[in-house]
């Protein structure tokens, strides 16, 4: 029996995780489920999975949930606030933490889980983008098992040697090939991008995801964040990571070896595959996903990314090369810009402009501690909001 805490249980990754868990009665036990403020869905999940704890960040939503839980006669203890997210990530009875909160809010509970030596299923890529060295140091110090859930990184993890030691050269690895669907605007005439709506940006051709990551996919910032994520996970330099546009999203990424071999992981675009891989590692379990039908796929295409159409990707490479707090600044500016776009305050094409302005306005400093990261994050958010309100 594996005891789980699911951070971000009501989201796209969280609900897919519970879907896999429900397929394997007796294998997994839910200790805690958390969400931002979605009390109704969290309540339904509590009824089905009977966790010991349910956490809502929002105080009023937690009060509502507490009432429903009591009326239903459940033994779930309802907690609230950011501290409770950390509390349920470090409980001694928890073996594994699924980190599936969206954005910077996921950093501190995920880091707490790493410091406590939990097995971490990492969906929250922002943790690595913001605080890669702090987080990886914590993982190493505590001996945490870290399994990437982001489909590309999960594919790379599967294609690397099982005993990969974090040194590409000594493992015979030449390059990491990170695939990207290109998002919903891959072929949209550039002039039309000025007028695209949040609804259009969130309608991804291959994946169903939360709104923030959907916009990131449309701007290709998602791929930029994933380049930085791959850097930290696999100790790969910016020049060792090649983005490959592959619109079918069947190959989830590839590893190129010095002898010319290229190993890929393929599958239907369904996050339950990497989630099931992470949950059962090193075993394999049914993910509830239909077999890949290569005859139906028939054709696979590949092309180089277009850095002019998608400046966010170039900005992410720039931030990775600048190092220090630059990726945290990039991430914070992006979160503010995406929220403003979803709120119809700025246009889609303004997203990279805001981020570039913020990166230019602030100096990247070395990251020695979590406080350096949180300071850069707060400052970047302030400057980004200022740019947006004065534009
Ligand atoms: P989502 O928006 O569907 O769900 C986010 C979850 O986090 C929800 O449960 C929400 O209640 C919770 N949450 C939001 N803000 C919070 C806050 N401030 N404090 C505490 N909880 C909060 O997002 P998602 O699509 O499931 O993505 C989650 C993470 O996984 C993101 O980091 C994303 O980049 C990553 N990821 C997602 C996918 C995907 O297919 N959805 C694929 C790869 C990686
Ligand atoms: Mg991905």
Coordinates of C-alpha atoms and ligand atoms in Angstrom, one line a residue:
X1 CA 0.0 0.0 0.0
X2 CA 1.4 3.4 -1.0
X3 CA 0.2 6.4 1.0
X4 CA -0.4 9.5 -1.1
X5 CA -0.8 13.2 -0.7
X6 CA -2.2 14.9 -3.9
X7 CA -1.5 18.6 -4.0
X8 CA -3.9 20.2 -6.6
X9 CA -6.3 17.2 -6.5
X10 CA -9.1 19.1 -8.3
X11 CA -7.1 20.1 -11.3
X12 CA -6.4 18.4 -14.6
X13 CA -3.4 16.4 -13.2
X14 CA -5.0 15.8 -9.9
X15 CA -8.2 14.3 -11.3
X16 CA -6.2 12.2 -13.7
X17 CA -4.1 10.9 -10.8
X18 CA -7.3 10.0 -8.9
X19 CA -8.6 8.2 -12.0
X20 CA -5.5 6.0 -12.1
X21 CA -5.6 5.4 -8.3
X22 CA -9.3 4.3 -8.6
X23 CA -8.3 1.7 -11.1
X24 CA -6.1 -0.1 -8.5
X25 CA -8.0 -0.7 -5.3
X26 CA -5.7 -1.9 -2.6
X27 CA -2.5 -0.4 -4.1
X28 CA -2.9 3.2 -3.1
X29 CA -4.2 4.9 0.0
X30 CA -5.1 8.6 0.0
X31 CA -3.9 10.5 3.0
X32 CA -4.5 14.1 1.9
X33 CA -6.2 15.9 -1.0
X34 CA -5.7 19.6 -1.5
X35 CA -7.1 22.4 -3.7
X36 CA -7.4 26.2 -3.9
X37 CA -11.1 26.9 -3.4
X38 CA -13.1 24.2 -5.2
X39 CA -15.0 22.9 -2.2
X40 CA -17.7 21.0 -4.2
X41 CA -15.3 18.8 -6.2
X42 CA -13.0 18.3 -3.3
X43 CA -16.0 17.1 -1.3
X44 CA -16.9 14.6 -3.9
X45 CA -13.3 13.3 -3.9
X46 CA -13.4 13.0 -0.1
X47 CA -16.6 10.9 -0.4
X48 CA -14.9 8.6 -2.9
X49 CA -11.4 8.4 -1.5
X50 CA -11.9 9.0 2.2
X51 CA -8.6 10.9 2.9
X52 CA -7.5 11.6 6.4
X53 CA -7.1 15.3 5.5
X54 CA -8.6 17.7 3.0
X55 CA -7.0 21.1 2.6
X56 CA -8.4 24.2 0.9
X57 CA -6.2 27.3 0.6
X58 CA -9.3 29.5 0.9
X59 CA -10.7 29.8 4.5
X60 CA -14.3 30.3 3.5
X61 CA -14.3 27.3 1.1
X62 CA -12.7 25.2 3.9
X63 CA -15.5 26.2 6.3
X64 CA -18.1 25.1 3.7
X65 CA -16.3 21.8 3.1
X66 CA -16.0 21.1 6.8
X67 CA -19.8 21.4 7.1
X68 CA -20.4 19.0 4.2
X69 CA -17.9 16.5 5.5
X70 CA -19.5 16.5 8.9
X71 CA -23.0 16.2 7.5
X72 CA -21.8 13.2 5.4
X73 CA -20.3 11.6 8.5
X74 CA -16.8 11.4 7.0
X75 CA -13.7 11.2 9.2
X76 CA -11.7 13.7 7.0
X77 CA -10.1 16.5 8.9
X78 CA -10.5 19.8 6.9
X79 CA -7.6 22.3 7.1
X80 CA -7.0 25.6 5.4
X81 CA -4.2 27.9 4.5
X82 CA -0.7 27.7 2.8
X83 CA 0.8 26.2 6.0
X84 CA -1.6 23.2 5.8
X85 CA -0.4 22.4 2.3
X86 CA 3.1 21.9 3.7
X87 CA 1.8 20.1 6.7
X88 CA 0.1 17.4 4.7
X89 CA 3.2 17.1 2.4
X90 CA 5.5 16.1 5.2
X91 CA 3.3 13.8 7.4
X92 CA 5.3 10.7 8.5
X93 CA 2.6 8.3 7.1
X94 CA 2.9 9.8 3.6
X95 CA 5.2 8.0 1.1
X96 CA 4.5 9.9 -2.0
X97 CA 3.5 13.5 -2.9
X98 CA 1.9 14.3 -6.3
X99 CA 2.9 17.9 -6.8
X100 CA 0.1 19.2 -9.1
X101 CA -0.6 22.7 -7.9
X102 CA -0.3 25.2 -10.8
X103 CA 2.3 28.0 -10.7
X104 CA 4.5 29.4 -8.0
X105 CA 2.0 28.4 -5.3
X106 CA 3.3 24.8 -5.7
X107 CA 6.9 25.6 -4.8
X108 CA 6.8 25.6 -1.0
X109 CA 4.8 22.5 -0.3
X110 CA 6.8 20.6 -3.0
X111 CA 10.1 21.8 -1.5
X112 CA 8.8 20.7 1.9
X113 CA 8.1 17.2 0.6
X114 CA 11.6 17.1 -0.9
X115 CA 13.2 18.1 2.4
X116 CA 11.1 15.4 4.1
X117 CA 12.5 12.8 1.8
X118 CA 9.2 11.9 0.2
X119 CA 8.9 10.3 -3.2
X120 CA 7.9 13.2 -5.4
X121 CA 5.8 12.9 -8.6
X122 CA 6.6 16.3 -10.1
X123 CA 4.0 17.9 -12.3
X124 CA 4.5 21.5 -11.0
X125 CA 7.3 22.5 -13.4
X126 CA 7.4 26.0 -11.9
X127 CA 9.1 24.5 -8.8
X128 CA 12.2 23.7 -10.9
X129 CA 12.0 26.8 -13.0
X130 CA 12.0 29.1 -10.0
X131 CA 14.2 27.2 -7.5
X132 CA 16.0 24.5 -9.5
X133 CA 19.2 24.4 -7.5
X134 CA 17.5 24.8 -4.1
X135 CA 15.0 22.0 -4.9
X136 CA 17.6 19.6 -6.4
X137 CA 19.9 20.1 -3.4
X138 CA 17.0 19.2 -1.1
X139 CA 16.2 16.1 -3.2
X140 CA 19.8 15.0 -3.0
X141 CA 20.2 15.8 0.7
X142 CA 17.1 13.9 1.7
X143 CA 17.4 11.0 -0.8
X144 CA 14.0 11.7 -2.2
X145 CA 13.0 9.8 -5.3
X146 CA 12.1 12.4 -7.9
X147 CA 9.9 11.3 -10.9
X148 CA 9.0 13.7 -13.6
X149 CA 5.3 13.7 -14.6
X150 CA 5.5 16.3 -17.3
X151 CA 5.1 14.0 -20.3
X152 CA 8.2 15.1 -22.1
X153 CA 10.4 14.7 -19.0
X154 CA 8.8 11.4 -18.1
X155 CA 9.7 10.3 -21.7
X156 CA 13.3 11.4 -21.3
X157 CA 13.5 9.7 -17.9
X158 CA 12.3 6.5 -19.5
X159 CA 14.7 6.8 -22.5
X160 CA 17.8 7.6 -20.3
X161 CA 19.8 4.7 -18.7
X162 CA 18.0 3.5 -15.5
X163 CA 21.2 4.4 -13.5
X164 CA 21.7 7.8 -15.2
X165 CA 24.1 9.7 -13.0
X166 CA 23.4 13.2 -14.1
X167 CA 26.4 13.4 -16.4
X168 CA 25.4 13.2 -20.0
X169 CA 28.9 12.6 -21.4
X170 CA 29.7 9.7 -19.1
X171 CA 26.4 8.1 -20.0
X172 CA 26.9 8.4 -23.7
X173 CA 24.1 11.0 -24.1
X174 CA 24.7 13.6 -26.8
X175 CA 21.4 15.6 -26.8
X176 CA 17.9 15.8 -25.4
X177 CA 15.2 16.3 -28.0
X178 CA 12.2 17.9 -26.3
X179 CA 9.1 17.6 -28.5
X180 CA 6.4 20.3 -28.6
X181 CA 3.0 20.2 -30.3
X182 CA 3.3 23.8 -31.3
X183 CA 0.0 24.6 -29.6
X184 CA -3.3 25.9 -31.1
X185 CA -1.6 28.8 -33.0
X186 CA 1.1 26.9 -34.8
X187 CA -0.3 27.8 -38.2
X188 CA -2.3 31.0 -37.3
X189 CA -1.1 34.0 -39.4
X190 CA 1.0 36.2 -37.1
X191 CA -1.3 39.2 -37.6
X192 CA -4.2 37.3 -36.2
X193 CA -2.4 36.5 -32.9
X194 CA -3.0 40.0 -31.8
X195 CA -6.7 39.3 -31.5
X196 CA -6.9 35.7 -30.2
X197 CA -9.1 35.2 -27.2
X198 CA -8.5 33.2 -23.9
X199 CA -11.0 30.6 -25.2
X200 CA -9.0 30.1 -28.4
X201 CA -5.7 30.0 -26.5
X202 CA -7.1 27.4 -24.1
X203 CA -8.4 25.1 -26.9
X204 CA -5.3 22.9 -27.2
X205 CA -5.4 20.5 -30.2
X206 CA -4.0 17.4 -28.4
X207 CA -4.1 17.9 -24.6
X208 CA -6.9 18.9 -22.1
X209 CA -5.2 20.9 -19.4
X210 CA -5.7 23.7 -16.9
X211 CA -6.0 27.3 -18.3
X212 CA -2.6 28.6 -17.2
X213 CA -0.6 25.8 -18.9
X214 CA -2.9 25.9 -21.9
X215 CA -2.0 29.6 -22.5
X216 CA 1.7 28.7 -21.9
X217 CA 1.3 26.0 -24.6
X218 CA -0.2 28.5 -27.0
X219 CA 2.7 31.0 -26.4
X220 CA 5.2 28.2 -26.3
X221 CA 6.3 29.5 -22.9
X222 CA 5.4 26.0 -21.7
X223 CA 8.2 24.6 -23.8
X224 CA 10.5 27.3 -22.5
X225 CA 9.7 26.4 -18.9
X226 CA 10.2 22.7 -19.9
X227 CA 13.7 23.5 -21.3
X228 CA 14.6 24.9 -17.9
X229 CA 12.9 21.9 -16.2
X230 CA 15.0 19.5 -18.3
X231 CA 18.1 21.4 -17.4
X232 CA 17.6 20.8 -13.7
X233 CA 16.3 17.3 -13.9
X234 CA 18.9 15.9 -16.2
X235 CA 21.8 18.3 -15.7
X236 CA 21.7 19.3 -19.4
X237 CA 23.0 22.7 -20.7
X238 CA 20.9 25.0 -22.8
X239 CA 22.8 23.9 -25.9
X240 CA 22.2 20.2 -25.1
X241 CA 18.4 20.6 -25.3
X242 CA 16.8 20.9 -28.7
X243 CA 13.1 21.7 -29.1
X244 CA 11.5 19.7 -31.9
X245 CA 8.0 20.7 -33.1
X246 CA 5.9 17.5 -33.5
X247 CA 2.2 18.4 -34.0
X248 CA 0.9 14.8 -33.4
X249 CA 2.2 14.6 -29.8
X250 CA 2.8 10.9 -30.1
X251 CA 6.5 11.0 -29.5
X252 CA 6.8 12.5 -26.0
X253 CA 10.5 13.3 -26.3
X254 CA 13.8 11.6 -27.2
X255 CA 17.3 11.0 -26.1
X256 CA 20.1 11.0 -28.6
X257 CA 23.2 8.9 -27.8
X258 CA 26.8 9.4 -29.1
X259 CA 26.6 6.3 -31.2
X260 CA 23.7 7.8 -33.2
X261 CA 21.0 5.8 -31.4
X262 CA 17.9 7.8 -30.6
X263 CA 15.5 6.4 -28.0
X264 CA 12.0 7.8 -27.8
X265 CA 8.9 7.1 -25.7
X266 CA 5.6 7.1 -27.6
X267 CA 2.0 7.0 -26.5
X268 CA -1.4 8.6 -26.8
X269 CA -1.4 12.1 -25.5
X270 CA -3.0 11.2 -22.1
X271 CA -1.3 12.3 -18.8
X272 CA -2.5 9.2 -17.1
X273 CA 0.5 7.4 -18.8
X274 CA 3.3 9.4 -17.0
X275 CA 1.1 9.5 -13.9
X276 CA 0.7 5.7 -13.8
X277 CA 4.5 5.4 -14.5
X278 CA 5.3 7.6 -11.5
X279 CA 2.8 6.0 -9.2
X280 CA 4.0 2.4 -9.8
X281 CA 7.7 3.0 -10.6
X282 CA 9.7 0.9 -11.2
X283 CA 6.7 -1.4 -12.0
X284 CA 4.1 -0.8 -14.7
X285 CA 0.3 -0.6 -14.1
X286 CA -2.7 -0.1 -16.3
X287 CA -3.3 3.6 -16.8
X288 CA -6.8 3.3 -18.4
X289 CA -5.4 4.5 -21.7
X290 CA -6.2 2.9 -25.1
X291 CA -3.3 1.2 -26.9
X292 CA -1.5 3.5 -29.4
X293 CA -2.7 2.8 -32.9
X294 CA 0.2 3.5 -35.2
X295 CA -1.9 2.8 -38.3
X296 CA -4.2 5.5 -37.2
X297 CA -1.3 7.9 -36.4
X298 CA 0.1 7.0 -39.9
X299 CA 2.3 10.1 -40.2
X300 CA 4.5 12.0 -37.9
X301 CA 6.0 15.4 -38.7
X302 CA 8.9 17.3 -37.3
X303 CA 10.1 20.9 -37.7
X304 CA 12.3 23.4 -36.0
X305 CA 10.6 25.9 -33.6
X306 CA 9.9 29.4 -34.8
X307 CA 11.5 31.7 -32.3
X308 CA 10.0 34.8 -34.0
X309 CA 6.5 33.7 -33.8
X310 CA 7.0 32.4 -30.3
X311 CA 9.3 34.9 -28.5
X312 CA 8.5 33.3 -25.1
X313 CA 10.6 30.3 -26.1
X314 CA 13.6 32.5 -26.8
X315 CA 13.1 34.4 -23.6
X316 CA 13.2 31.2 -21.6
X317 CA 16.5 30.1 -23.2
X318 CA 17.8 33.6 -22.4
X319 CA 16.7 33.3 -18.8
X320 CA 18.3 29.8 -18.5
X321 CA 21.6 31.1 -19.9
X322 CA 21.4 34.2 -17.6
X323 CA 20.9 31.7 -14.6
X324 CA 20.5 32.8 -11.0
X325 CA 17.1 34.4 -10.3
X326 CA 16.5 35.0 -14.1
X327 CA 14.2 32.0 -14.5
X328 CA 12.2 32.9 -11.4
X329 CA 11.8 36.4 -12.8
X330 CA 10.7 34.9 -16.1
X331 CA 8.2 32.6 -14.4
X332 CA 6.7 35.3 -12.2
X333 CA 6.3 37.8 -15.1
X334 CA 4.8 35.1 -17.2
X335 CA 2.3 34.2 -14.4
X336 CA 1.2 37.8 -14.1
X337 CA 1.0 38.3 -17.9
X338 CA -1.0 35.1 -18.4
X339 CA -3.5 36.0 -15.7
X340 CA -3.9 39.5 -17.2
X341 CA -4.5 37.9 -20.7
X342 CA -7.0 35.4 -19.2
X343 CA -8.7 38.5 -17.6
X344 CA -8.7 40.2 -21.0
X345 CA -6.5 43.1 -19.7
X346 CA -3.8 42.5 -22.3
X347 CA -3.5 40.9 -25.7
X348 CA -1.9 37.6 -26.4
X349 CA 1.1 39.2 -28.1
X350 CA 1.6 41.4 -25.1
X351 CA 2.5 38.4 -23.0
X352 CA 6.1 38.2 -24.3
X353 CA 6.4 42.0 -24.3
X354 CA 5.6 42.1 -20.5
X355 CA 8.1 39.3 -19.8
X356 CA 10.9 40.9 -21.8
X357 CA 10.3 44.2 -20.1
X358 CA 10.5 42.7 -16.7
X359 CA 13.6 40.6 -17.5
X360 CA 15.3 43.8 -18.8
X361 CA 14.2 45.9 -15.8
X362 CA 15.6 43.5 -13.2
X363 CA 19.1 42.1 -12.5
X364 CA 19.5 38.4 -12.1
X365 CA 21.3 37.6 -8.8
X366 CA 22.7 34.3 -7.6
X367 CA 20.3 31.9 -5.8
X368 CA 21.7 30.9 -2.4
X369 CA 18.4 30.2 -0.6
X370 CA 14.7 30.0 -1.1
X371 CA 14.5 33.6 0.1
X372 CA 16.5 34.8 -2.9
X373 CA 13.9 33.1 -5.1
X374 CA 10.9 34.4 -3.3
X375 CA 12.3 37.9 -3.3
X376 CA 12.9 37.8 -7.1
X377 CA 9.4 36.4 -7.6
X378 CA 7.8 39.2 -5.6
X379 CA 9.8 41.9 -7.3
X380 CA 9.1 40.6 -10.8
X381 CA 5.4 40.4 -10.0
X382 CA 5.4 44.0 -8.9
X383 CA 7.2 45.2 -12.0
X384 CA 5.0 43.1 -14.3
X385 CA 1.8 44.5 -12.7
X386 CA 3.2 48.0 -13.1
X387 CA 3.9 47.5 -16.8
X388 CA 0.5 46.1 -17.4
X389 CA -1.4 48.9 -15.6
X390 CA 0.7 51.6 -17.4
X391 CA 0.2 50.0 -20.8
Ligands
LIG1 P1 -5.2 23.1 -13.0 O1 -5.4 24.5 -13.1 O2 -6.1 22.2 -13.8 O3 -5.2 22.6 -11.5 C1 -4.4 23.3 -10.5 C2 -4.7 22.7 -9.1 O4 -4.0 23.5 -8.2 C3 -6.2 22.7 -8.7 O5 -6.4 21.6 -7.8 C4 -6.2 24.0 -7.9 O6 -7.3 24.0 -6.9 C5 -4.9 24.1 -7.3 N1 -4.4 25.4 -7.0 C6 -4.4 26.5 -7.9 N2 -3.9 27.6 -7.3 C7 -3.6 27.2 -6.0 C8 -3.0 27.9 -4.9 N3 -2.7 29.2 -5.0 N4 -2.7 27.2 -3.8 C9 -3.0 25.9 -3.7 N5 -3.6 25.2 -4.7 C10 -3.9 25.9 -5.8 O7 -3.7 22.8 -13.5 P2 -3.1 21.5 -14.2 O8 -3.3 21.6 -15.7 O9 -3.5 20.3 -13.5 O10 -1.5 21.7 -13.9 C11 -0.9 21.5 -12.7 C12 0.6 21.6 -12.8 O11 1.0 20.5 -13.6 C13 1.1 22.8 -13.5 O12 2.3 23.2 -12.9 C14 1.3 22.4 -14.9 O13 2.4 23.1 -15.6 C15 1.7 20.9 -14.7 N6 1.4 20.1 -15.9 C16 0.2 19.9 -16.3 C17 -0.1 19.1 -17.4 C18 -1.5 18.9 -17.9 O14 -1.7 18.1 -18.8 N7 -2.5 19.5 -17.3 C19 0.9 18.5 -18.1 C20 2.2 18.7 -17.6 C21 2.5 19.5 -16.5
LIG2 MG1 4.8 18.9 -21.0

